[in-house]
Amino acid sequence: MRKEILGSTREFFVKGMKGHSAVSNIKNLDGDVYLIERTQGRPDLKVLIADIYIAGEGDIIEITYAYSDIDCIVLVGFYNRYSQAAKDFAISSNIGLYDNREFFGAVNCTGKAFLNYKRKEES
């Protein structure tokens, strides 16, 4: 179930995207939906930010039903995660699913590399 996103969490996401080298602009389209314009000819991304502690497949089905035209879902809470079933469903729907840290890397990618992006494990 999606929770209301705190203003400070939204601000953190927007500030992070504004400072990202692959992002030329970020615009709030409506509520928790943002348009991220990217550099170097990469296509724009329509992003839904969500605060779900552990996103399951049902959460992603519900979101994709309500927001059929998004490119990805970013779980913005520091401890937010998703199940493998949720990730698999999102990819099968041609939608990226990331936690906040993963998205900072994925925003550099396009196509299948974007959908399948995984953050390198820290050593």
PDB file of C-alpha atoms in Angstrom:
ATOM      1  CA  MET A   1       0.000   0.000   0.000  1.00  0.00           C
ATOM      2  CA  ARG A   2       1.336   3.422  -0.965  1.00  0.00           C
ATOM      3  CA  LYS A   3       1.870   5.994   1.760  1.00  0.00           C
ATOM      4  CA  GLU A   4       1.759   9.758   1.424  1.00  0.00           C
ATOM      5  CA  ILE A   5       5.231  10.979   0.560  1.00  0.00           C
ATOM      6  CA  LEU A   6       6.703  13.569   2.902  1.00  0.00           C
ATOM      7  CA  GLY A   7       7.708  16.915   1.399  1.00  0.00           C
ATOM      8  CA  SER A   8      11.297  16.421   2.546  1.00  0.00           C
ATOM      9  CA  THR A   9      11.452  13.080   0.701  1.00  0.00           C
ATOM     10  CA  ARG A  10      10.153  14.701  -2.487  1.00  0.00           C
ATOM     11  CA  GLU A  11      12.685  17.519  -2.101  1.00  0.00           C
ATOM     12  CA  PHE A  12      15.524  15.026  -1.612  1.00  0.00           C
ATOM     13  CA  PHE A  13      14.528  13.178  -4.807  1.00  0.00           C
ATOM     14  CA  VAL A  14      14.166  16.374  -6.865  1.00  0.00           C
ATOM     15  CA  LYS A  15      17.424  17.845  -5.561  1.00  0.00           C
ATOM     16  CA  GLY A  16      19.259  14.604  -6.331  1.00  0.00           C
ATOM     17  CA  MET A  17      17.907  14.515  -9.865  1.00  0.00           C
ATOM     18  CA  LYS A  18      18.724  18.190 -10.480  1.00  0.00           C
ATOM     19  CA  GLY A  19      22.332  17.476  -9.533  1.00  0.00           C
ATOM     20  CA  HIS A  20      22.639  14.311 -11.637  1.00  0.00           C
ATOM     21  CA  SER A  21      24.895  14.573 -14.701  1.00  0.00           C
ATOM     22  CA  ALA A  22      22.429  12.606 -16.885  1.00  0.00           C
ATOM     23  CA  VAL A  23      19.496  14.909 -16.048  1.00  0.00           C
ATOM     24  CA  SER A  24      18.944  18.240 -17.774  1.00  0.00           C
ATOM     25  CA  ASN A  25      15.618  19.068 -16.088  1.00  0.00           C
ATOM     26  CA  ILE A  26      12.955  17.624 -13.793  1.00  0.00           C
ATOM     27  CA  LYS A  27       9.324  18.723 -13.778  1.00  0.00           C
ATOM     28  CA  ASN A  28       6.497  17.734 -11.472  1.00  0.00           C
ATOM     29  CA  LEU A  29       3.617  16.641 -13.695  1.00  0.00           C
ATOM     30  CA  ASP A  30       1.048  15.751 -11.049  1.00  0.00           C
ATOM     31  CA  GLY A  31       1.392  14.694  -7.419  1.00  0.00           C
ATOM     32  CA  ASP A  32       4.082  12.023  -7.309  1.00  0.00           C
ATOM     33  CA  VAL A  33       4.683  11.867 -11.088  1.00  0.00           C
ATOM     34  CA  TYR A  34       7.744  13.601 -12.556  1.00  0.00           C
ATOM     35  CA  LEU A  35       9.136  14.091 -16.025  1.00  0.00           C
ATOM     36  CA  ILE A  36      12.894  13.690 -16.111  1.00  0.00           C
ATOM     37  CA  GLU A  37      14.546  15.176 -19.183  1.00  0.00           C
ATOM     38  CA  ARG A  38      17.913  13.552 -19.784  1.00  0.00           C
ATOM     39  CA  THR A  39      21.138  14.589 -21.466  1.00  0.00           C
ATOM     40  CA  GLN A  40      22.997  13.148 -24.473  1.00  0.00           C
ATOM     41  CA  GLY A  41      19.859  12.293 -26.460  1.00  0.00           C
ATOM     42  CA  ARG A  42      18.551   9.834 -23.894  1.00  0.00           C
ATOM     43  CA  PRO A  43      14.740   9.718 -23.914  1.00  0.00           C
ATOM     44  CA  ASP A  44      12.765  11.494 -21.202  1.00  0.00           C
ATOM     45  CA  LEU A  45      11.423   9.405 -18.334  1.00  0.00           C
ATOM     46  CA  LYS A  46       8.006   9.647 -16.730  1.00  0.00           C
ATOM     47  CA  VAL A  47       8.636   8.567 -13.132  1.00  0.00           C
ATOM     48  CA  LEU A  48       6.300   7.765 -10.264  1.00  0.00           C
ATOM     49  CA  ILE A  49       7.876   8.063  -6.838  1.00  0.00           C
ATOM     50  CA  ALA A  50       6.350   5.875  -4.133  1.00  0.00           C
ATOM     51  CA  ASP A  51       6.892   5.148  -0.455  1.00  0.00           C
ATOM     52  CA  ILE A  52       6.234   1.426  -0.006  1.00  0.00           C
ATOM     53  CA  TYR A  53       8.248  -0.403   2.638  1.00  0.00           C
ATOM     54  CA  ILE A  54       8.419  -3.695   0.716  1.00  0.00           C
ATOM     55  CA  ALA A  55       6.715  -3.474  -2.676  1.00  0.00           C
ATOM     56  CA  GLY A  56       5.163  -6.726  -3.811  1.00  0.00           C
ATOM     57  CA  GLU A  57       3.753  -7.774  -7.143  1.00  0.00           C
ATOM     58  CA  GLY A  58       0.252  -6.632  -6.077  1.00  0.00           C
ATOM     59  CA  ASP A  59       1.532  -3.127  -5.345  1.00  0.00           C
ATOM     60  CA  ILE A  60       3.103  -2.876  -8.792  1.00  0.00           C
ATOM     61  CA  ILE A  61      -0.033  -4.223 -10.492  1.00  0.00           C
ATOM     62  CA  GLU A  62      -2.085  -1.583  -8.659  1.00  0.00           C
ATOM     63  CA  ILE A  63       0.323   1.202  -9.633  1.00  0.00           C
ATOM     64  CA  THR A  64       0.583   0.177 -13.294  1.00  0.00           C
ATOM     65  CA  TYR A  65      -3.207   0.004 -13.511  1.00  0.00           C
ATOM     66  CA  ALA A  66      -3.530   3.542 -12.139  1.00  0.00           C
ATOM     67  CA  TYR A  67      -0.513   4.946 -14.042  1.00  0.00           C
ATOM     68  CA  SER A  68      -0.361   3.128 -17.365  1.00  0.00           C
ATOM     69  CA  ASP A  69       1.954   5.641 -19.051  1.00  0.00           C
ATOM     70  CA  ILE A  70       4.918   5.703 -16.636  1.00  0.00           C
ATOM     71  CA  ASP A  71       8.411   4.501 -17.491  1.00  0.00           C
ATOM     72  CA  CYS A  72       9.456   3.607 -13.965  1.00  0.00           C
ATOM     73  CA  ILE A  73       8.640   3.483 -10.290  1.00  0.00           C
ATOM     74  CA  VAL A  74      11.165   4.709  -7.743  1.00  0.00           C
ATOM     75  CA  LEU A  75      10.779   3.665  -4.111  1.00  0.00           C
ATOM     76  CA  VAL A  76      12.055   6.773  -2.363  1.00  0.00           C
ATOM     77  CA  GLY A  77      12.124   5.794   1.306  1.00  0.00           C
ATOM     78  CA  PHE A  78      15.586   4.903   2.605  1.00  0.00           C
ATOM     79  CA  TYR A  79      14.506   1.425   3.732  1.00  0.00           C
ATOM     80  CA  ASN A  80      12.112   0.732   0.838  1.00  0.00           C
ATOM     81  CA  ARG A  81      12.682  -2.474  -1.111  1.00  0.00           C
ATOM     82  CA  TYR A  82      10.770  -4.670  -3.574  1.00  0.00           C
ATOM     83  CA  SER A  83      10.240  -8.386  -4.070  1.00  0.00           C
ATOM     84  CA  GLN A  84      11.686 -10.245  -7.046  1.00  0.00           C
ATOM     85  CA  ALA A  85       8.108 -10.935  -8.215  1.00  0.00           C
ATOM     86  CA  ALA A  86       7.445  -7.170  -8.196  1.00  0.00           C
ATOM     87  CA  LYS A  87      10.617  -6.510 -10.227  1.00  0.00           C
ATOM     88  CA  ASP A  88       9.754  -9.276 -12.703  1.00  0.00           C
ATOM     89  CA  PHE A  89       6.207  -7.980 -13.177  1.00  0.00           C
ATOM     90  CA  ALA A  90       7.426  -4.420 -13.681  1.00  0.00           C
ATOM     91  CA  ILE A  91       9.964  -5.525 -16.300  1.00  0.00           C
ATOM     92  CA  SER A  92       7.329  -7.634 -18.079  1.00  0.00           C
ATOM     93  CA  SER A  93       5.205  -4.451 -18.200  1.00  0.00           C
ATOM     94  CA  ASN A  94       8.176  -2.520 -19.652  1.00  0.00           C
ATOM     95  CA  ILE A  95       8.451  -0.447 -16.464  1.00  0.00           C
ATOM     96  CA  GLY A  96      11.606   0.000 -14.416  1.00  0.00           C
ATOM     97  CA  LEU A  97      11.397  -0.602 -10.661  1.00  0.00           C
ATOM     98  CA  TYR A  98      14.149   0.747  -8.425  1.00  0.00           C
ATOM     99  CA  ASP A  99      14.959   1.833  -4.941  1.00  0.00           C
ATOM    100  CA  ASN A 100      16.267   5.403  -4.744  1.00  0.00           C
ATOM    101  CA  ARG A 101      19.946   4.426  -4.889  1.00  0.00           C
ATOM    102  CA  GLU A 102      19.465   2.106  -7.880  1.00  0.00           C
ATOM    103  CA  PHE A 103      17.629   4.803  -9.797  1.00  0.00           C
ATOM    104  CA  PHE A 104      20.610   7.144  -9.574  1.00  0.00           C
ATOM    105  CA  GLY A 105      22.538   4.584 -11.653  1.00  0.00           C
ATOM    106  CA  ALA A 106      19.666   3.486 -13.896  1.00  0.00           C
ATOM    107  CA  VAL A 107      18.982   7.050 -15.060  1.00  0.00           C
ATOM    108  CA  ASN A 108      22.227   6.812 -17.063  1.00  0.00           C
ATOM    109  CA  CYS A 109      20.914   3.849 -19.073  1.00  0.00           C
ATOM    110  CA  THR A 110      18.432   3.288 -21.886  1.00  0.00           C
ATOM    111  CA  GLY A 111      16.474   0.321 -23.249  1.00  0.00           C
ATOM    112  CA  LYS A 112      17.023  -3.100 -21.694  1.00  0.00           C
ATOM    113  CA  ALA A 113      19.998  -1.822 -19.710  1.00  0.00           C
ATOM    114  CA  PHE A 114      17.618   0.658 -18.050  1.00  0.00           C
ATOM    115  CA  LEU A 115      14.930  -1.936 -17.258  1.00  0.00           C
ATOM    116  CA  ASN A 116      17.413  -4.511 -15.972  1.00  0.00           C
ATOM    117  CA  TYR A 117      19.733  -2.127 -14.129  1.00  0.00           C
ATOM    118  CA  LYS A 118      21.229  -3.511 -10.912  1.00  0.00           C
ATOM    119  CA  ARG A 119      23.475  -1.533  -8.626  1.00  0.00           C
ATOM    120  CA  LYS A 120      26.934  -3.001  -8.087  1.00  0.00           C
ATOM    121  CA  GLU A 121      27.330  -4.572  -4.674  1.00  0.00           C
ATOM    122  CA  GLU A 122      29.471  -2.572  -2.284  1.00  0.00           C
ATOM    123  CA  SER A 123      32.611  -4.319  -1.098  1.00  0.00           C
TER     124      SER A 123
END
